Amino acid sequence: MRTQVAIIGAGPAGLLLSQLLHLQGIESIVLESRSRDAIEGTIKAGILEQGTIDLMNAIGAGERMMKEGFVHEGIRLRFDGREERIDFPELTGGRKVMIYAQHEVIKDLVQVRLDTGADIRFEVSEVSVHELGGTRPQVRFRDRDGVLRRIDCDFIAGCDGTQGVSRPSIPAGELSIYERLYPFGWFGILCKAPPSSDELIYAHHERGFVLVSTRSPEVQRMYFQCDPTDKVENWSDDRIWAEFNARLGSRDGWKLQEGPIFHKVIVGMRSQVVEPMRYGRLFLAGDAAHVVPPTGAKGLNLAAADVRVLARALTHYYATGRTDLLDGYSDTALKRIWKAQRFSWWMTSMLHTFPGADAFQRRVQIAELDYVTGSRAAATALAENYVGLPFDGL
Ligand code: DHB
């Protein structure tokens, strides 16, 4: 079979790209190794930047998000026995974020794509990419029914995340990898309880970081910093609540709302970027090219930003035959990616307790939090990164 752009991976990057291309009259086929149920049920983060909200609306996928998502106008930073607020619209000229879980975004994107008759193939296996250096690359795969197939295309978009085939298909010597591993992870829970706060709480504590997030008036999402090698089986519900309470305290009559826990997960934390995000006719986007630690929730938003740049470059190519924007894709995307890397690394460093950290380091962290919440300039720097930096010229 033949298409213009073969897209590997039906995550946010692949699905958004396919819809952006469709709206410009460019054909694609999306290949996904998992089932539709699996991708629509995998629980990840849930914060959409203003630019991601706008993009979902612009491509016709925002209707349910606008009804069911929760707009948040700020966050709380809790440290040293205090809680301070960062007000996003006031500091950023009206920008906000939306709480809307990633798997809900996926459901909406799959639906919008299928409504237009899109070709999305779930449960494919043995995906491989070929002839990347020429003008007629190919993707081979085995479909759900066991039949081996080949796609001839103009371009391949590698949107298949950290475990996908796209990145390892690039010869090792062609890529530079920049990486930080953090000596801690996040223990995440979902529980049935009312919200403990009307805005997210990012809490610094000697015992470790805590994030109080939410999914709905009935379901809450919370995380605490943990040993990345720990096991969820080691944590009974009682032990989890005791840890949250030890780190959050009960101040000014505030109390953590507890309830039955129905999901537990430990996530590792690292920062990683590969450069360049292109090899011949293969373009990487989203987690296939970069990973951020979860603090600040930039992962999905960066994937959306990448494909915005890539869709524009492909549209320009098909309209004019010129490759200048495709040639600039990696550099353009990396400018935003490195700023988001810096922000995620900075939030992580400011809020977590590093093993072996002494009182000096803790006092510097408290001073930084005091500065960020006390200085309008510093608060603005946090706020404008959190809601998403503007898209220069896009
Ligand atoms: C969530 C995750 C994050 O990494 C974050 O910074 C804020 C919220 C979440 O899953 O709700």
Short mmCIF file of C-alpha atoms and ligand atoms in Angstrom, two decimals:
data_model
loop_
_atom_site.label_atom_id
_atom_site.label_comp_id
_atom_site.label_asym_id
_atom_site.label_seq_id
_atom_site.Cartn_x
_atom_site.Cartn_y
_atom_site.Cartn_z
CA MET A 1 0.00 0.00 0.00
CA ARG A 2 0.96 3.61 -0.40
CA THR A 3 0.46 6.78 1.60
CA GLN A 4 2.15 10.14 1.92
CA VAL A 5 3.18 9.96 5.59
CA ALA A 6 3.46 6.69 7.52
CA ILE A 7 3.04 7.42 11.23
CA ILE A 8 4.34 4.90 13.75
CA GLY A 9 2.53 5.17 17.07
CA ALA A 10 -1.03 6.19 18.00
CA GLY A 11 -0.13 8.26 21.05
CA PRO A 12 -0.81 11.99 21.28
CA ALA A 13 2.00 12.82 18.81
CA GLY A 14 0.95 10.33 16.11
CA LEU A 15 -2.77 11.00 16.32
CA LEU A 16 -2.42 14.78 16.44
CA LEU A 17 -0.04 14.70 13.47
CA SER A 18 -2.37 12.54 11.45
CA GLN A 19 -5.29 14.92 12.08
CA LEU A 20 -3.22 18.05 11.36
CA LEU A 21 -2.08 16.51 8.06
CA HIS A 22 -5.61 15.39 7.18
CA LEU A 23 -6.85 18.97 7.61
CA GLN A 24 -4.25 20.01 5.03
CA GLY A 25 -5.29 17.27 2.61
CA ILE A 26 -2.25 15.08 3.35
CA GLU A 27 -2.81 11.33 3.69
CA SER A 28 -1.34 9.17 6.42
CA ILE A 29 -1.58 5.67 7.85
CA VAL A 30 -1.09 5.23 11.61
CA LEU A 31 0.41 1.99 12.96
CA GLU A 32 0.03 1.05 16.63
CA SER A 33 1.30 -2.08 18.36
CA ARG A 34 -1.27 -1.99 21.17
CA SER A 35 -5.05 -2.39 21.00
CA ARG A 36 -7.45 0.54 20.92
CA ASP A 37 -8.70 -0.40 24.41
CA ALA A 38 -5.15 -0.50 25.77
CA ILE A 39 -4.16 2.95 24.48
CA GLU A 40 -7.45 4.44 25.61
CA GLY A 41 -7.07 2.98 29.10
CA THR A 42 -3.45 3.73 29.96
CA ILE A 43 -3.31 6.24 32.78
CA LYS A 44 -0.76 9.03 32.46
CA ALA A 45 -0.56 12.72 33.34
CA GLY A 46 -3.35 15.15 32.86
CA ILE A 47 -2.38 18.78 32.39
CA LEU A 48 -2.88 20.54 29.07
CA GLU A 49 -1.13 23.82 28.36
CA GLN A 50 -3.13 26.64 26.85
CA GLY A 51 -1.51 25.96 23.44
CA THR A 52 -2.50 22.27 23.59
CA ILE A 53 -6.08 23.23 24.51
CA ASP A 54 -6.16 25.64 21.56
CA LEU A 55 -4.74 22.95 19.23
CA MET A 56 -7.33 20.35 20.29
CA ASN A 57 -10.07 22.90 19.59
CA ALA A 58 -8.56 24.01 16.27
CA ILE A 59 -8.49 20.45 14.90
CA GLY A 60 -12.05 19.67 15.97
CA ALA A 61 -11.15 17.37 18.88
CA GLY A 62 -11.89 19.70 21.78
CA GLU A 63 -15.61 19.40 22.34
CA ARG A 64 -15.63 16.85 25.20
CA MET A 65 -12.47 18.38 26.71
CA MET A 66 -14.19 21.78 26.95
CA LYS A 67 -17.21 20.16 28.67
CA GLU A 68 -15.45 17.70 30.98
CA GLY A 69 -12.02 19.23 31.56
CA PHE A 70 -11.32 21.50 34.53
CA VAL A 71 -9.69 24.86 33.95
CA HIS A 72 -7.08 25.74 36.58
CA GLU A 73 -5.86 29.28 37.05
CA GLY A 74 -3.00 28.60 39.41
CA ILE A 75 -1.06 26.18 41.57
CA ARG A 76 -0.10 26.13 45.23
CA LEU A 77 3.47 25.70 46.42
CA ARG A 78 3.69 24.30 49.93
CA PHE A 79 7.00 24.53 51.77
CA ASP A 80 8.41 25.36 55.18
CA GLY A 81 4.95 25.19 56.79
CA ARG A 82 3.42 27.70 54.34
CA GLU A 83 1.32 27.56 51.21
CA GLU A 84 1.67 30.22 48.50
CA ARG A 85 -0.28 30.61 45.27
CA ILE A 86 0.99 31.26 41.73
CA ASP A 87 -1.73 32.99 39.69
CA PHE A 88 -1.40 32.08 36.00
CA PRO A 89 -3.77 34.48 34.19
CA GLU A 90 -2.58 37.44 36.21
CA LEU A 91 1.09 36.72 35.44
CA THR A 92 0.75 35.53 31.83
CA GLY A 93 -1.84 37.79 30.23
CA GLY A 94 -4.76 35.42 30.78
CA ARG A 95 -3.28 32.00 30.07
CA LYS A 96 -4.52 28.93 31.99
CA VAL A 97 -4.18 25.13 32.01
CA MET A 98 -6.74 22.36 31.78
CA ILE A 99 -6.96 19.15 33.79
CA TYR A 100 -7.94 16.51 31.26
CA ALA A 101 -6.35 13.07 31.41
CA GLN A 102 -4.09 11.93 28.57
CA HIS A 103 -6.18 8.82 27.89
CA GLU A 104 -9.23 11.05 27.42
CA VAL A 105 -7.24 13.09 24.89
CA ILE A 106 -6.37 9.81 23.12
CA LYS A 107 -10.02 8.70 23.04
CA ASP A 108 -11.09 12.02 21.49
CA LEU A 109 -8.29 11.96 18.91
CA VAL A 110 -8.98 8.34 17.88
CA GLN A 111 -12.68 9.17 17.48
CA VAL A 112 -12.04 12.30 15.43
CA ARG A 113 -9.63 10.40 13.18
CA LEU A 114 -11.95 7.43 12.67
CA ASP A 115 -14.89 9.76 11.95
CA THR A 116 -12.98 11.02 8.91
CA GLY A 117 -12.33 7.47 7.71
CA ALA A 118 -8.70 7.45 8.83
CA ASP A 119 -6.56 4.34 8.45
CA ILE A 120 -5.36 3.47 11.97
CA ARG A 121 -4.07 -0.09 12.38
CA PHE A 122 -4.01 -1.35 15.93
CA GLU A 123 -2.19 -4.44 17.23
CA VAL A 124 0.41 -4.50 14.49
CA SER A 125 3.76 -6.21 15.14
CA GLU A 126 7.23 -6.58 13.63
CA VAL A 127 7.28 -2.94 12.50
CA SER A 128 10.48 -1.98 10.68
CA VAL A 129 11.56 1.03 8.62
CA HIS A 130 13.62 0.91 5.40
CA GLU A 131 15.25 3.08 2.73
CA LEU A 132 15.38 6.09 5.04
CA GLY A 133 18.12 7.74 3.02
CA GLY A 134 16.15 7.79 -0.26
CA THR A 135 12.97 9.52 -1.37
CA ARG A 136 10.77 6.38 -1.12
CA PRO A 137 11.05 5.05 2.43
CA GLN A 138 9.09 1.99 3.47
CA VAL A 139 7.50 0.64 6.62
CA ARG A 140 6.95 -3.11 6.94
CA PHE A 141 4.77 -4.71 9.59
CA ARG A 142 2.56 -7.67 10.40
CA ASP A 143 -1.08 -6.71 10.77
CA ARG A 144 -3.56 -7.93 13.39
CA ASP A 145 -4.53 -10.85 11.15
CA GLY A 146 -0.95 -12.01 10.82
CA VAL A 147 -0.44 -10.77 7.24
CA LEU A 148 2.90 -9.14 6.39
CA ARG A 149 2.42 -5.75 4.76
CA ARG A 150 4.48 -2.92 3.32
CA ILE A 151 3.74 0.80 3.15
CA ASP A 152 5.54 2.87 0.52
CA CYS A 153 5.53 6.51 1.56
CA ASP A 154 7.24 9.89 1.21
CA PHE A 155 8.02 10.33 4.90
CA ILE A 156 7.92 8.37 8.14
CA ALA A 157 6.98 9.99 11.46
CA GLY A 158 8.41 8.08 14.43
CA CYS A 159 5.88 8.81 17.18
CA ASP A 160 6.32 5.50 19.00
CA GLY A 161 7.78 6.64 22.30
CA THR A 162 10.84 5.50 24.22
CA GLN A 163 10.27 1.78 23.56
CA GLY A 164 9.42 2.09 19.87
CA VAL A 165 11.33 0.94 16.79
CA SER A 166 11.87 4.39 15.23
CA ARG A 167 14.70 5.73 17.31
CA PRO A 168 16.76 2.50 17.39
CA SER A 169 16.43 2.34 13.58
CA ILE A 170 18.74 5.35 13.33
CA PRO A 171 22.39 4.25 13.20
CA ALA A 172 23.92 4.81 16.64
CA GLY A 173 26.65 7.17 15.43
CA GLU A 174 24.09 9.59 13.96
CA LEU A 175 22.51 10.65 17.27
CA SER A 176 23.75 12.51 20.30
CA ILE A 177 21.97 11.59 23.54
CA TYR A 178 21.78 13.99 26.48
CA GLU A 179 20.52 12.51 29.72
CA ARG A 180 19.94 12.96 33.48
CA LEU A 181 18.70 10.19 35.72
CA TYR A 182 17.10 11.22 39.01
CA PRO A 183 17.69 9.14 42.14
CA PHE A 184 13.95 9.00 42.94
CA GLY A 185 10.61 8.11 41.40
CA TRP A 186 6.96 9.01 41.90
CA PHE A 187 4.46 6.75 43.62
CA GLY A 188 1.13 7.63 41.98
CA ILE A 189 -2.36 6.78 43.19
CA LEU A 190 -5.90 7.29 42.00
CA CYS A 191 -8.53 7.32 44.73
CA LYS A 192 -12.24 7.89 45.14
CA ALA A 193 -12.45 11.02 47.27
CA PRO A 194 -13.48 14.65 46.99
CA PRO A 195 -10.70 17.13 46.04
CA SER A 196 -8.46 18.26 48.90
CA SER A 197 -7.77 21.58 47.22
CA ASP A 198 -9.31 23.65 44.41
CA GLU A 199 -5.86 23.83 42.77
CA LEU A 200 -2.88 21.47 42.49
CA ILE A 201 -0.50 21.47 45.46
CA TYR A 202 3.23 20.98 44.82
CA ALA A 203 4.72 20.31 48.25
CA HIS A 204 8.36 20.36 49.32
CA HIS A 205 9.09 18.32 52.44
CA GLU A 206 12.12 16.79 54.08
CA ARG A 207 10.57 13.32 53.68
CA GLY A 208 10.15 14.03 49.97
CA PHE A 209 7.99 15.79 47.39
CA VAL A 210 4.20 15.44 47.17
CA LEU A 211 1.82 16.45 44.37
CA VAL A 212 -1.89 16.69 45.07
CA SER A 213 -3.67 16.64 41.71
CA THR A 214 -7.19 15.77 40.63
CA ARG A 215 -9.15 14.10 37.87
CA SER A 216 -12.76 14.95 38.76
CA PRO A 217 -14.91 15.92 41.74
CA GLU A 218 -14.98 12.18 42.62
CA VAL A 219 -11.50 10.96 41.60
CA GLN A 220 -8.19 12.33 42.88
CA ARG A 221 -4.67 11.83 41.54
CA MET A 222 -1.77 12.12 43.98
CA TYR A 223 1.92 11.36 43.96
CA PHE A 224 4.71 11.13 46.51
CA GLN A 225 8.43 10.93 45.88
CA CYS A 226 9.70 7.39 46.42
CA ASP A 227 12.68 5.14 45.92
CA PRO A 228 12.52 4.25 42.19
CA THR A 229 13.31 0.58 43.00
CA ASP A 230 10.46 0.30 45.52
CA LYS A 231 7.45 -1.93 44.74
CA VAL A 232 3.78 -0.95 44.95
CA GLU A 233 3.15 -4.20 46.92
CA ASN A 234 5.20 -2.69 49.78
CA TRP A 235 2.63 0.05 50.22
CA SER A 236 -0.69 -0.72 51.89
CA ASP A 237 -3.37 1.96 51.65
CA ASP A 238 -2.79 2.84 55.33
CA ARG A 239 0.92 3.27 54.81
CA ILE A 240 0.30 5.48 51.74
CA TRP A 241 -2.08 7.79 53.63
CA ALA A 242 0.33 7.98 56.57
CA GLU A 243 3.11 9.07 54.19
CA PHE A 244 0.95 11.71 52.47
CA ASN A 245 -0.15 13.06 55.84
CA ALA A 246 3.38 13.16 57.22
CA ARG A 247 4.49 15.26 54.25
CA LEU A 248 1.45 17.48 53.87
CA GLY A 249 0.56 18.03 57.52
CA SER A 250 -2.81 19.42 58.57
CA ARG A 251 -2.52 23.16 58.67
CA ASP A 252 -5.09 25.93 59.31
CA GLY A 253 -7.91 23.42 59.49
CA TRP A 254 -6.89 21.94 56.10
CA LYS A 255 -7.03 18.16 55.91
CA LEU A 256 -6.20 15.68 53.19
CA GLN A 257 -9.34 13.98 51.84
CA GLU A 258 -8.78 10.22 51.87
CA GLY A 259 -10.73 7.49 50.09
CA PRO A 260 -10.42 4.02 48.54
CA ILE A 261 -7.30 3.73 46.38
CA PHE A 262 -7.97 1.91 43.07
CA HIS A 263 -4.69 2.40 41.19
CA LYS A 264 -1.05 2.40 42.31
CA VAL A 265 2.00 2.91 40.10
CA ILE A 266 5.69 3.79 40.46
CA VAL A 267 7.19 5.92 37.70
CA GLY A 268 10.91 6.50 37.16
CA MET A 269 12.24 9.96 36.44
CA ARG A 270 14.71 11.07 33.84
CA SER A 271 15.46 13.82 31.36
CA GLN A 272 16.60 12.82 27.91
CA VAL A 273 16.98 14.45 24.49
CA VAL A 274 18.26 12.93 21.24
CA GLU A 275 19.63 15.16 18.53
CA PRO A 276 18.92 15.57 15.71
CA MET A 277 15.28 14.48 15.57
CA ARG A 278 15.65 13.37 11.98
CA TYR A 279 17.48 10.79 9.93
CA GLY A 280 16.85 11.04 6.19
CA ARG A 281 13.11 10.67 5.68
CA LEU A 282 12.42 9.57 9.27
CA PHE A 283 11.31 12.32 11.67
CA LEU A 284 11.04 11.67 15.42
CA ALA A 285 8.38 13.40 17.54
CA GLY A 286 7.29 13.19 21.18
CA ASP A 287 8.81 10.66 23.58
CA ALA A 288 10.67 8.94 20.72
CA ALA A 289 12.96 11.97 20.80
CA HIS A 290 12.80 13.25 24.36
CA VAL A 291 11.67 12.41 27.88
CA VAL A 292 11.00 14.84 30.73
CA PRO A 293 10.54 14.06 34.41
CA PRO A 294 6.83 14.43 35.24
CA THR A 295 7.19 17.53 37.45
CA GLY A 296 5.40 20.27 35.53
CA ALA A 297 3.57 17.85 33.19
CA LYS A 298 5.34 18.81 29.98
CA GLY A 299 5.47 15.40 28.21
CA LEU A 300 2.20 15.44 26.27
CA ASN A 301 2.42 19.17 25.64
CA LEU A 302 5.88 18.83 24.10
CA ALA A 303 4.65 16.02 21.85
CA ALA A 304 1.87 18.33 20.67
CA ALA A 305 4.36 21.13 20.04
CA ASP A 306 6.66 18.84 18.00
CA VAL A 307 3.94 17.70 15.64
CA ARG A 308 2.73 21.21 15.17
CA VAL A 309 6.17 22.08 13.79
CA LEU A 310 6.36 18.86 11.76
CA ALA A 311 2.87 19.24 10.27
CA ARG A 312 3.69 22.77 9.20
CA ALA A 313 6.93 21.62 7.56
CA LEU A 314 5.22 18.75 5.71
CA THR A 315 2.37 21.01 4.58
CA HIS A 316 4.90 23.50 3.23
CA TYR A 317 6.73 20.68 1.41
CA TYR A 318 3.58 19.37 -0.28
CA ALA A 319 2.45 22.89 -1.23
CA THR A 320 5.77 24.13 -2.63
CA GLY A 321 8.12 21.15 -3.05
CA ARG A 322 10.58 22.98 -0.79
CA THR A 323 12.35 21.14 2.03
CA ASP A 324 13.55 24.16 4.03
CA LEU A 325 11.08 23.74 6.90
CA LEU A 326 11.66 19.98 7.02
CA ASP A 327 15.39 20.67 7.13
CA GLY A 328 14.77 23.08 10.02
CA TYR A 329 12.36 20.79 11.90
CA SER A 330 14.85 19.42 14.41
CA ASP A 331 16.41 22.79 15.28
CA THR A 332 13.03 24.50 15.57
CA ALA A 333 11.52 21.78 17.77
CA LEU A 334 14.65 21.47 19.94
CA LYS A 335 14.51 25.13 20.96
CA ARG A 336 11.21 24.55 22.71
CA ILE A 337 12.21 21.09 23.93
CA TRP A 338 15.32 22.36 25.70
CA LYS A 339 13.35 25.13 27.40
CA ALA A 340 10.82 22.55 28.62
CA GLN A 341 13.70 20.30 29.70
CA ARG A 342 15.15 23.15 31.70
CA PHE A 343 11.81 23.90 33.34
CA SER A 344 11.09 20.25 34.22
CA TRP A 345 14.61 19.77 35.60
CA TRP A 346 14.35 23.00 37.59
CA MET A 347 10.93 22.18 39.12
CA THR A 348 12.20 18.68 39.92
CA SER A 349 15.39 19.98 41.53
CA MET A 350 13.62 22.66 43.55
CA LEU A 351 10.93 20.39 44.96
CA HIS A 352 12.49 16.96 45.59
CA THR A 353 14.66 15.75 48.43
CA PHE A 354 17.89 14.35 46.99
CA PRO A 355 19.38 11.36 48.79
CA GLY A 356 22.15 12.60 51.06
CA ALA A 357 21.00 16.22 50.80
CA ASP A 358 22.15 18.22 53.80
CA ALA A 359 20.63 21.18 55.64
CA PHE A 360 22.41 23.64 53.32
CA GLN A 361 20.71 22.20 50.24
CA ARG A 362 17.34 22.21 51.98
CA ARG A 363 17.72 25.83 52.97
CA VAL A 364 18.66 26.80 49.41
CA GLN A 365 15.53 25.02 48.15
CA ILE A 366 13.37 26.86 50.70
CA ALA A 367 15.01 30.15 49.72
CA GLU A 368 14.26 29.42 46.08
CA LEU A 369 10.61 28.64 46.82
CA ASP A 370 10.40 31.79 48.95
CA TYR A 371 11.87 33.78 46.06
CA VAL A 372 9.64 32.18 43.40
CA THR A 373 6.51 32.95 45.41
CA GLY A 374 7.69 36.34 46.66
CA SER A 375 9.07 37.96 43.52
CA ARG A 376 6.72 38.83 40.66
CA ALA A 377 9.56 38.31 38.17
CA ALA A 378 10.36 34.83 39.49
CA ALA A 379 6.68 33.86 39.79
CA THR A 380 6.15 34.97 36.18
CA ALA A 381 9.04 32.76 35.05
CA LEU A 382 7.35 29.74 36.64
CA ALA A 383 3.86 30.68 35.41
CA GLU A 384 4.77 31.32 31.76
CA ASN A 385 6.59 28.00 31.53
CA TYR A 386 3.81 26.10 33.30
CA VAL A 387 1.05 27.38 30.99
CA GLY A 388 3.39 26.86 28.02
CA LEU A 389 5.79 29.24 26.31
CA PRO A 390 4.42 31.03 23.24
CA PHE A 391 5.03 29.54 19.78
CA ASP A 392 7.41 31.94 18.06
CA GLY A 393 6.24 32.49 14.52
CA LEU A 394 4.13 29.33 14.35
C1 DHB B 1 -0.20 15.62 37.04
C2 DHB B 1 1.04 15.15 36.68
C3 DHB B 1 2.11 16.01 36.72
O1 DHB B 1 3.32 15.58 36.36
C4 DHB B 1 1.98 17.32 37.13
O2 DHB B 1 3.06 18.13 37.18
C5 DHB B 1 0.74 17.78 37.48
C6 DHB B 1 -0.35 16.92 37.43
C7 DHB B 1 -1.36 14.70 37.02
O3 DHB B 1 -1.21 13.53 36.65
O4 DHB B 1 -2.46 15.13 37.40
#
